Every structure is written in C-alpha cells, then in structure tokens.
PDB file of C-alpha atoms in Angstrom:
ATOM      1  CA  MET A  11      29.056 -18.470   7.190  1.00 71.00           C
ATOM      2  CA  ASN A  12      31.737 -19.340   9.827  1.00 77.00           C
ATOM      3  CA  PRO A  13      30.664 -20.670  13.482  1.00 81.00           C
ATOM      4  CA  VAL A  14      30.416 -16.972  14.931  1.00 83.00           C
ATOM      5  CA  ARG A  15      28.358 -15.469  12.731  1.00 83.00           C
ATOM      6  CA  ALA A  16      26.168 -18.419  12.229  1.00 84.00           C
ATOM      7  CA  GLY A  17      25.750 -18.282  16.103  1.00 89.00           C
ATOM      8  CA  VAL A  18      24.772 -14.928  16.334  1.00 89.00           C
ATOM      9  CA  LEU A  19      22.083 -14.836  13.705  1.00 89.00           C
ATOM     10  CA  ALA A  20      20.549 -17.985  14.864  1.00 90.00           C
ATOM     11  CA  GLY A  21      20.550 -16.333  18.284  1.00 91.00           C
ATOM     12  CA  LEU A  22      19.392 -13.226  16.903  1.00 92.00           C
ATOM     13  CA  THR A  23      16.520 -15.050  14.903  1.00 91.00           C
ATOM     14  CA  VAL A  24      15.190 -17.064  18.159  1.00 92.00           C
ATOM     15  CA  VAL A  25      15.148 -13.559  20.071  1.00 93.00           C
ATOM     16  CA  ALA A  26      13.231 -11.789  17.302  1.00 91.00           C
ATOM     17  CA  SER A  27      10.807 -14.815  17.092  1.00 91.00           C
ATOM     18  CA  VAL A  28       9.697 -14.573  20.594  1.00 92.00           C
ATOM     19  CA  ALA A  29       9.642 -11.137  20.805  1.00 91.00           C
ATOM     20  CA  ALA A  30       7.283 -10.572  17.628  1.00 90.00           C
ATOM     21  CA  GLY A  31       5.095 -13.716  18.570  1.00 88.00           C
ATOM     22  CA  PHE A  32       4.765 -12.814  22.516  1.00 90.00           C
ATOM     23  CA  GLY A  33       6.075  -9.460  22.920  1.00 88.00           C
ATOM     24  CA  PRO A  34       4.250  -6.285  23.261  1.00 90.00           C
ATOM     25  CA  LEU A  35       3.421  -4.251  20.874  1.00 87.00           C
ATOM     26  CA  ALA A  36       6.583  -1.776  21.218  1.00 90.00           C
ATOM     27  CA  VAL A  37       8.541  -4.749  20.986  1.00 90.00           C
ATOM     28  CA  ALA A  38       6.903  -7.399  18.727  1.00 90.00           C
ATOM     29  CA  ALA A  39       6.794  -4.458  15.620  1.00 91.00           C
ATOM     30  CA  PRO A  40      10.454  -4.136  15.410  1.00 91.00           C
ATOM     31  CA  ALA A  41      10.959  -7.841  16.437  1.00 91.00           C
ATOM     32  CA  GLY A  42       8.567  -8.743  13.362  1.00 90.00           C
ATOM     33  CA  LEU A  43      10.176  -6.018  10.874  1.00 91.00           C
ATOM     34  CA  LEU A  44      13.474  -7.223  11.597  1.00 91.00           C
ATOM     35  CA  LEU A  45      12.503 -10.926  11.020  1.00 91.00           C
ATOM     36  CA  ALA A  46      10.161 -10.522   7.774  1.00 90.00           C
ATOM     37  CA  PHE A  47      12.517  -8.450   5.600  1.00 90.00           C
ATOM     38  CA  VAL A  48      16.142  -8.818   7.041  1.00 90.00           C
ATOM     39  CA  LEU A  49      16.944 -11.822   8.624  1.00 91.00           C
ATOM     40  CA  PRO A  50      15.673 -14.586   6.076  1.00 92.00           C
ATOM     41  CA  GLY A  51      17.094 -12.703   3.148  1.00 89.00           C
ATOM     42  CA  TYR A  52      20.609 -12.260   4.807  1.00 90.00           C
ATOM     43  CA  ALA A  53      20.529 -15.736   5.825  1.00 90.00           C
ATOM     44  CA  ILE A  54      19.735 -16.709   2.169  1.00 89.00           C
ATOM     45  CA  THR A  55      22.126 -14.571   0.954  1.00 87.00           C
ATOM     46  CA  ALA A  56      25.008 -16.305   2.776  1.00 86.00           C
ATOM     47  CA  ALA A  57      23.890 -19.400   1.874  1.00 85.00           C
ATOM     48  CA  MET A  58      23.846 -19.082  -1.541  1.00 83.00           C
ATOM     49  CA  PHE A  59      26.995 -16.957  -2.147  1.00 76.00           C
ATOM     50  CA  ARG A  60      30.797 -17.940  -1.414  1.00 65.00           C
ATOM     51  CA  ARG A  61      32.288 -14.946  -3.232  1.00 61.00           C
ATOM     52  CA  GLU A  62      32.290 -11.628  -1.699  1.00 64.00           C
ATOM     53  CA  ILE A  63      28.829 -10.086  -2.905  1.00 68.00           C
ATOM     54  CA  GLY A  64      29.214  -6.033  -2.612  1.00 67.00           C
ATOM     55  CA  MET A  65      27.454  -3.889  -0.622  1.00 71.00           C
ATOM     56  CA  VAL A  66      24.707  -2.459  -2.891  1.00 68.00           C
ATOM     57  CA  GLU A  67      23.949  -6.286  -4.365  1.00 73.00           C
ATOM     58  CA  ARG A  68      23.358  -7.135  -0.183  1.00 78.00           C
ATOM     59  CA  SER A  69      21.267  -4.194   0.147  1.00 79.00           C
ATOM     60  CA  VAL A  70      19.218  -5.228  -2.974  1.00 80.00           C
ATOM     61  CA  LEU A  71      19.249  -9.200  -2.187  1.00 83.00           C
ATOM     62  CA  VAL A  72      18.503  -9.149   1.514  1.00 88.00           C
ATOM     63  CA  PRO A  73      15.227  -7.258   1.388  1.00 88.00           C
ATOM     64  CA  SER A  74      14.598  -8.839  -1.951  1.00 87.00           C
ATOM     65  CA  LEU A  75      15.011 -12.522  -0.555  1.00 88.00           C
ATOM     66  CA  SER A  76      13.106 -11.910   2.294  1.00 90.00           C
ATOM     67  CA  LEU A  77       9.730 -10.805   0.512  1.00 89.00           C
ATOM     68  CA  ALA A  78      10.068 -13.878  -1.409  1.00 89.00           C
ATOM     69  CA  VAL A  79       9.861 -15.940   1.659  1.00 90.00           C
ATOM     70  CA  LEU A  80       6.436 -13.959   2.553  1.00 90.00           C
ATOM     71  CA  VAL A  81       4.986 -14.289  -0.773  1.00 90.00           C
ATOM     72  CA  LEU A  82       5.893 -17.775  -1.444  1.00 90.00           C
ATOM     73  CA  GLY A  83       5.792 -19.060   2.176  1.00 90.00           C
ATOM     74  CA  GLY A  84       2.311 -17.384   2.847  1.00 89.00           C
ATOM     75  CA  LEU A  85       1.340 -19.415  -0.500  1.00 90.00           C
ATOM     76  CA  GLY A  86       2.794 -22.610   0.948  1.00 90.00           C
ATOM     77  CA  LEU A  87       1.165 -22.239   4.488  1.00 88.00           C
ATOM     78  CA  TRP A  88      -2.241 -21.366   3.091  1.00 88.00           C
ATOM     79  CA  ALA A  89      -2.009 -24.231   0.675  1.00 87.00           C
ATOM     80  CA  ALA A  90      -1.012 -26.769   3.667  1.00 88.00           C
ATOM     81  CA  GLY A  91      -4.020 -25.246   5.577  1.00 87.00           C
ATOM     82  CA  GLY A  92      -1.994 -23.347   7.849  1.00 86.00           C
ATOM     83  CA  HIS A  93      -3.355 -19.937   9.445  1.00 87.00           C
ATOM     84  CA  LEU A  94      -1.935 -16.711   8.101  1.00 86.00           C
ATOM     85  CA  ASN A  95      -1.438 -15.134  11.101  1.00 89.00           C
ATOM     86  CA  ARG A  96       1.117 -13.856  13.752  1.00 88.00           C
ATOM     87  CA  ALA A  97       1.882 -17.105  14.854  1.00 89.00           C
ATOM     88  CA  GLY A  98       2.025 -18.495  11.425  1.00 90.00           C
ATOM     89  CA  TRP A  99       3.901 -15.404  10.135  1.00 91.00           C
ATOM     90  CA  THR A 100       6.517 -15.459  12.813  1.00 91.00           C
ATOM     91  CA  LEU A 101       7.332 -19.632  12.218  1.00 92.00           C
ATOM     92  CA  LEU A 102       7.946 -19.307   8.867  1.00 91.00           C
ATOM     93  CA  CYS A 103      10.024 -16.874   9.149  1.00 92.00           C
ATOM     94  CA  ALA A 104      12.343 -18.100  11.912  1.00 92.00           C
ATOM     95  CA  VAL A 105      12.165 -21.729  10.094  1.00 93.00           C
ATOM     96  CA  VAL A 106      13.339 -20.647   6.945  1.00 93.00           C
ATOM     97  CA  THR A 107      16.150 -18.483   8.233  1.00 93.00           C
ATOM     98  CA  LEU A 108      17.461 -21.174  10.476  1.00 93.00           C
ATOM     99  CA  ILE A 109      17.439 -23.606   7.878  1.00 93.00           C
ATOM    100  CA  ALA A 110      19.290 -21.057   5.485  1.00 91.00           C
ATOM    101  CA  ILE A 111      21.814 -20.578   8.525  1.00 91.00           C
ATOM    102  CA  GLY A 112      22.278 -24.205   8.857  1.00 90.00           C
ATOM    103  CA  VAL A 113      22.909 -24.762   5.065  1.00 88.00           C
ATOM    104  CA  ALA A 114      25.517 -21.346   4.913  1.00 85.00           C
ATOM    105  CA  PHE A 115      27.262 -23.010   7.688  1.00 85.00           C
ATOM    106  CA  TYR A 116      27.512 -26.424   6.444  1.00 84.00           C
ATOM    107  CA  ARG A 117      29.088 -25.068   3.013  1.00 78.00           C
ATOM    108  CA  HIS A 118      31.661 -23.463   5.470  1.00 76.00           C
ATOM    109  CA  ALA A 119      32.541 -26.438   7.396  1.00 77.00           C
ATOM    110  CA  LYS A 120      33.207 -28.143   4.266  1.00 72.00           C
ATOM    111  CA  ASP A 121      34.917 -26.067   2.203  1.00 66.00           C
ATOM    112  CA  PRO A 122      36.212 -23.443   4.654  1.00 60.00           C
ATOM    113  CA  GLU A 123      39.054 -22.050   2.214  1.00 55.00           C
ATOM    114  CA  GLU A 124      36.418 -21.391  -0.515  1.00 50.00           C
ATOM    115  CA  THR A 125      34.063 -19.500   1.808  1.00 46.00           C
ATOM    116  CA  GLY A 126      36.146 -17.583   4.234  1.00 45.00           C
ATOM    117  CA  ARG A 127      35.523 -14.490   6.146  1.00 46.00           C
ATOM    118  CA  ILE A 128      34.708 -11.582   3.947  1.00 45.00           C
ATOM    119  CA  ARG A 129      36.985  -9.169   3.956  1.00 48.00           C
ATOM    120  CA  PHE A 130      35.558  -5.147   3.485  1.00 46.00           C
ATOM    121  CA  ARG A 131      38.325  -3.182   1.887  1.00 51.00           C
ATOM    122  CA  ILE A 132      37.760   0.508   1.083  1.00 51.00           C
ATOM    123  CA  SER A 133      39.179   1.220  -2.631  1.00 57.00           C
ATOM    124  CA  GLN A 134      38.452   3.210  -5.391  1.00 59.00           C
ATOM    125  CA  ASP A 135      36.590   0.479  -7.136  1.00 63.00           C
ATOM    126  CA  ARG A 136      34.622  -0.405  -4.277  1.00 59.00           C
ATOM    127  CA  LEU A 137      33.666   3.358  -3.632  1.00 59.00           C
ATOM    128  CA  ILE A 138      32.456   3.376  -7.412  1.00 61.00           C
ATOM    129  CA  ARG A 139      30.726  -0.021  -7.405  1.00 61.00           C
ATOM    130  CA  ASP A 140      29.012   0.342  -4.278  1.00 62.00           C
ATOM    131  CA  VAL A 141      28.947   3.566  -2.170  1.00 65.00           C
ATOM    132  CA  LEU A 142      28.073   5.886  -4.748  1.00 67.00           C
ATOM    133  CA  PRO A 143      25.265   3.607  -6.273  1.00 65.00           C
ATOM    134  CA  LEU A 144      23.749   3.113  -2.813  1.00 65.00           C
ATOM    135  CA  THR A 145      24.297   6.552  -1.806  1.00 73.00           C
ATOM    136  CA  LEU A 146      22.314   8.249  -5.288  1.00 73.00           C
ATOM    137  CA  ALA A 147      19.308   5.589  -4.349  1.00 68.00           C
ATOM    138  CA  VAL A 148      19.225   6.883  -0.988  1.00 72.00           C
ATOM    139  CA  LEU A 149      19.257  10.575  -2.101  1.00 80.00           C
ATOM    140  CA  LEU A 150      16.740   9.795  -4.498  1.00 78.00           C
ATOM    141  CA  LEU A 151      14.314   7.543  -2.274  1.00 73.00           C
ATOM    142  CA  ALA A 152      14.811  10.713   0.432  1.00 81.00           C
ATOM    143  CA  GLY A 153      14.020  12.876  -2.372  1.00 81.00           C
ATOM    144  CA  ALA A 154      10.432  10.737  -3.102  1.00 79.00           C
ATOM    145  CA  GLY A 155       9.862  10.806   0.024  1.00 79.00           C
ATOM    146  CA  VAL A 156      10.112  14.661   0.736  1.00 81.00           C
ATOM    147  CA  TRP A 157       8.263  15.137  -2.260  1.00 79.00           C
ATOM    148  CA  SER A 158       5.400  13.092  -1.220  1.00 79.00           C
ATOM    149  CA  TYR A 159       4.875  14.242   2.036  1.00 76.00           C
ATOM    150  CA  ALA A 160       5.084  17.973   0.895  1.00 76.00           C
ATOM    151  CA  ASP A 161       2.123  16.778  -1.582  1.00 72.00           C
ATOM    152  CA  SER A 162       0.027  15.667   0.800  1.00 72.00           C
ATOM    153  CA  VAL A 163       0.201  18.390   3.024  1.00 68.00           C
ATOM    154  CA  GLY A 164      -0.760  20.594   0.353  1.00 64.00           C
ATOM    155  CA  THR A 165      -3.976  18.146  -0.986  1.00 63.00           C
ATOM    156  CA  TYR A 166      -4.989  17.315   2.640  1.00 60.00           C
ATOM    157  CA  ASP A 167      -7.629  19.703   2.879  1.00 59.00           C
ATOM    158  CA  ILE A 168      -8.904  19.577  -0.454  1.00 61.00           C
ATOM    159  CA  ARG A 169     -12.703  19.156  -0.876  1.00 67.00           C
ATOM    160  CA  VAL A 170     -14.298  16.166  -2.203  1.00 75.00           C
ATOM    161  CA  SER A 171     -17.747  16.967  -3.906  1.00 82.00           C
ATOM    162  CA  THR A 172     -20.411  13.807  -3.752  1.00 87.00           C
ATOM    163  CA  LEU A 173     -23.739  13.541  -5.230  1.00 88.00           C
ATOM    164  CA  SER A 174     -26.051  10.439  -3.591  1.00 89.00           C
ATOM    165  CA  ALA A 175     -29.771   9.459  -3.343  1.00 88.00           C
ATOM    166  CA  GLU A 176     -31.753   7.666  -0.776  1.00 87.00           C
ATOM    167  CA  PRO A 177     -33.615   5.014  -2.394  1.00 85.00           C
ATOM    168  CA  PRO A 178     -37.032   6.322  -3.663  1.00 83.00           C
ATOM    169  CA  GLY A 179     -40.306   5.846  -1.821  1.00 79.00           C
ATOM    170  CA  PRO A 180     -43.197   4.100  -3.581  1.00 82.00           C
ATOM    171  CA  ALA A 181     -45.099   5.335  -6.379  1.00 79.00           C
ATOM    172  CA  GLY A 182     -48.423   8.091  -5.582  1.00 78.00           C
ATOM    173  CA  ALA A 183     -51.372   8.162  -7.078  1.00 79.00           C
ATOM    174  CA  ASP A 184     -50.194  10.395  -9.619  1.00 78.00           C
ATOM    175  CA  GLY A 185     -47.001   8.157 -10.446  1.00 81.00           C
ATOM    176  CA  ALA A 186     -44.716   9.945  -9.116  1.00 85.00           C
ATOM    177  CA  ARG A 187     -41.890   9.335  -6.160  1.00 87.00           C
ATOM    178  CA  THR A 188     -39.926  11.278  -3.654  1.00 88.00           C
ATOM    179  CA  VAL A 189     -36.392  11.010  -3.522  1.00 89.00           C
ATOM    180  CA  GLN A 190     -33.849  12.034  -0.728  1.00 90.00           C
ATOM    181  CA  ILE A 191     -31.376  14.048  -2.675  1.00 90.00           C
ATOM    182  CA  SER A 192     -27.977  14.830  -0.541  1.00 91.00           C
ATOM    183  CA  ALA A 193     -24.858  16.570  -1.723  1.00 89.00           C
ATOM    184  CA  THR A 194     -21.388  17.335   0.055  1.00 89.00           C
ATOM    185  CA  GLY A 195     -18.517  19.463  -0.718  1.00 86.00           C
ATOM    186  CA  LEU A 196     -19.941  22.471  -2.058  1.00 86.00           C
ATOM    187  CA  ALA A 197     -17.760  25.458  -2.040  1.00 82.00           C
ATOM    188  CA  SER A 198     -19.636  28.317  -1.916  1.00 80.00           C
ATOM    189  CA  SER A 199     -16.931  30.065  -4.132  1.00 80.00           C
ATOM    190  CA  ALA A 200     -17.655  27.543  -6.581  1.00 80.00           C
ATOM    191  CA  GLY A 201     -21.075  28.623  -7.154  1.00 78.00           C
ATOM    192  CA  PRO A 202     -23.624  29.131  -8.090  1.00 88.00           C
ATOM    193  CA  TRP A 203     -24.885  25.429  -8.021  1.00 89.00           C
ATOM    194  CA  SER A 204     -28.175  24.215  -9.892  1.00 90.00           C
ATOM    195  CA  MET A 205     -29.599  20.817 -10.246  1.00 89.00           C
ATOM    196  CA  VAL A 206     -31.153  20.009 -13.064  1.00 90.00           C
ATOM    197  CA  LEU A 207     -33.371  16.722 -13.830  1.00 89.00           C
ATOM    198  CA  THR A 208     -33.780  14.831 -16.861  1.00 90.00           C
ATOM    199  CA  GLY A 209     -35.468  12.225 -18.326  1.00 86.00           C
ATOM    200  CA  ASP A 210     -35.288   9.206 -20.421  1.00 80.00           C
ATOM    201  CA  GLU A 211     -34.966  10.661 -23.656  1.00 78.00           C
ATOM    202  CA  GLY A 212     -32.907  13.955 -22.254  1.00 79.00           C
ATOM    203  CA  VAL A 213     -35.809  15.941 -21.857  1.00 84.00           C
ATOM    204  CA  GLU A 214     -35.600  18.546 -18.558  1.00 87.00           C
ATOM    205  CA  ILE A 215     -38.237  18.040 -15.959  1.00 87.00           C
ATOM    206  CA  SER A 216     -37.138  20.709 -13.224  1.00 87.00           C
ATOM    207  CA  ARG A 217     -34.399  22.667 -12.657  1.00 88.00           C
ATOM    208  CA  GLN A 218     -33.701  24.558  -9.140  1.00 88.00           C
ATOM    209  CA  ALA A 219     -30.837  26.213  -7.598  1.00 89.00           C
ATOM    210  CA  ILE A 220     -29.197  25.160  -4.286  1.00 87.00           C
ATOM    211  CA  THR A 221     -27.497  26.896  -1.769  1.00 88.00           C
ATOM    212  CA  PRO A 222     -25.210  24.957   0.454  1.00 88.00           C
ATOM    213  CA  ASP A 223     -24.973  25.325   4.056  1.00 88.00           C
ATOM    214  CA  THR A 224     -21.845  26.425   6.004  1.00 84.00           C
ATOM    215  CA  GLY A 225     -20.118  23.261   5.670  1.00 83.00           C
ATOM    216  CA  GLY A 226     -20.511  23.173   2.163  1.00 86.00           C
ATOM    217  CA  ASP A 227     -23.872  20.443   2.244  1.00 90.00           C
ATOM    218  CA  TRP A 228     -27.104  20.128   0.763  1.00 90.00           C
ATOM    219  CA  THR A 229     -30.619  17.928   1.511  1.00 91.00           C
ATOM    220  CA  GLY A 230     -33.333  17.971  -0.471  1.00 90.00           C
ATOM    221  CA  ARG A 231     -36.230  15.971  -1.585  1.00 89.00           C
ATOM    222  CA  LEU A 232     -37.159  16.220  -4.591  1.00 86.00           C
ATOM    223  CA  THR A 233     -40.186  14.306  -6.910  1.00 85.00           C
ATOM    224  CA  VAL A 234     -39.720  12.561  -9.667  1.00 85.00           C
ATOM    225  CA  PRO A 235     -41.601  10.237 -12.051  1.00 83.00           C
ATOM    226  CA  GLY A 236     -42.238   6.782 -11.341  1.00 79.00           C
ATOM    227  CA  ASP A 237     -42.428   5.429 -15.189  1.00 82.00           C
ATOM    228  CA  GLU A 238     -38.846   6.528 -16.526  1.00 83.00           C
ATOM    229  CA  ARG A 239     -35.070   6.374 -15.369  1.00 87.00           C
ATOM    230  CA  VAL A 240     -34.305  10.252 -13.871  1.00 88.00           C
ATOM    231  CA  THR A 241     -30.799  11.922 -14.072  1.00 91.00           C
ATOM    232  CA  VAL A 242     -29.702  14.003 -11.913  1.00 90.00           C
ATOM    233  CA  ASN A 243     -27.746  16.759 -12.794  1.00 91.00           C
ATOM    234  CA  LEU A 244     -25.230  18.950 -10.582  1.00 91.00           C
ATOM    235  CA  PHE A 245     -23.776  21.792 -11.725  1.00 90.00           C
ATOM    236  CA  ARG A 246     -21.517  24.445 -10.681  1.00 86.00           C
ATOM    237  CA  GLY A 247     -20.979  28.124 -11.663  1.00 82.00           C
ATOM    238  CA  GLY A 248     -21.542  28.649 -15.240  1.00 78.00           C
ATOM    239  CA  GLU A 249     -20.178  24.987 -16.516  1.00 83.00           C
ATOM    240  CA  THR A 250     -22.312  23.799 -19.546  1.00 84.00           C
ATOM    241  CA  GLY A 251     -20.983  20.330 -18.184  1.00 86.00           C
ATOM    242  CA  ALA A 252     -22.323  18.400 -15.243  1.00 88.00           C
ATOM    243  CA  PHE A 253     -20.150  18.415 -12.053  1.00 87.00           C
ATOM    244  CA  ARG A 254     -21.846  15.438 -10.643  1.00 89.00           C
ATOM    245  CA  THR A 255     -24.373  12.782 -11.782  1.00 90.00           C
ATOM    246  CA  LEU A 256     -26.943   9.805 -10.532  1.00 90.00           C
ATOM    247  CA  ILE A 257     -28.825   8.133 -11.721  1.00 89.00           C
ATOM    248  CA  ILE A 258     -32.511   7.486 -10.572  1.00 86.00           C
ATOM    249  CA  ALA A 259     -33.860   3.656 -11.839  1.00 85.00           C
ATOM    250  CA  ALA A 260     -37.334   3.581 -13.412  1.00 81.00           C
ATOM    251  CA  ASP A 261     -40.032   2.088 -10.958  1.00 74.00           C
ATOM    252  CA  ALA A 262     -39.989  -1.867 -11.493  1.00 61.00           C
ATOM    253  CA  GLN A 263     -43.972  -1.743 -10.647  1.00 58.00           C
TER     254      GLN A 263
END
C-alpha cells in the first residue's frame, strides 16, 4: 500500500471512529457500518496480498474479513474482561484497521516493486472473471430481496391463533377448579368453533360451542376436575383433529 492510500485509509478510519463513537445517530450509524464491515477487511486484504486481486475476490474478502474481526476480536475482548459496547467495538475495529494499514505500508516500503500500484484494466478476461459473476450475484441478491419483500407483504395480515389458560383457582368442596381460558385469532369464516375437555384416560368431560367476538377473540371460565390432568382441545369447522391444545395439570394437593 503506497503512502497516499495508506494515509487516506488511516484518516478515514480515524474520522469514522470519532463519528461512530461520539457522533449523533444520523452520523454514527453509517460511520459504524463503514468501520465494522469495510475498513478492517480492506486494510487486511491490502496487508495479505501483494498481487493484484480481482473485483469479485475483493468484494468477498473485504466484508468476510471484517466480520471475522468482529467475531474473533469480540471474543478476545470479552475474554480479556473488556466491555462489548459502543466504545469497545469502535476501538477494536479502529485498532485492527490501523495495524493492518501499518503492515501493508511496511510491506510496500520494503519491496515497492512487488507491491506496486494496482492497475485496473478492462479486458475480456477480466469482464468474464470479475464483472459477470459479480453482476449475477447482485441480480440474485436483488431477486431474493424482492421475493422476500413481496412474501412479507402477503403474509403480514395473516391471523395467528392462540389458546391459553390462566392458573386454575383453588379446588372447591366438590374438588372442582375454575380456570379462565382465552383464544385469539379465531376467524369467523373458519368456524364454527368448539372446545372439548378430556380427562386422563381421554374420556370427554365437556363440550361447548364458542363464539368469538368481532376481533376473533374469546374468553370464558370453565370448570375442571382437580384430581386429574385435563386436556383442552380447540376444534374449528368440521375438523376431527384439534386445532389448538393445552394441558391443565392435576391439583398438586
């Protein structure tokens, strides 16, 4: 790495560190992303390779090595008793980047001929080797992102049905307990809904139809035996298998 590039990269690292550590959110966020995912990997790549590397290699190595710095450096910082906070991460990335810049600059100063300036020449071979794979990768990521966004929009309003119970009350003189059961997300179009209680041996204790409110919620109080485990089954429509199930344990007394 020649002196000009080393100076620019070191200055950018210092500015990004100050912005990430002390700046407002609008400035700290992009500076932190640059310091975490770009600068360490770029500096380490320059320190590791003397030969010219392609665009695809660099685009993969830079974020990969930056993530490696975060993972390994974070483990080392934690093992040494440091704090994994804003200041800790900023200092870690800045120090690693500056050290890598120093190594790259030293290697250039030691053998400037071998570590000479990288020349970028557009040729058919480079186009096929670098630009085309990178373009395909970008298109693949863009397609995956569009599909993911469309799927999230399509599934955003899907109802999630739940069945829950409050802790049962104490057993009465007859040994029965009262428990409050709640169900949510019960679409009227999927009804009619019914609730069936069964005991330890699978024997049906009670059955009742439930009618959710306009929001698809239902709450009611049921009486269950205190001396056996009770299974609460929620059925929808004409289905023979329970749609939701919960278990109320027997009274420990």
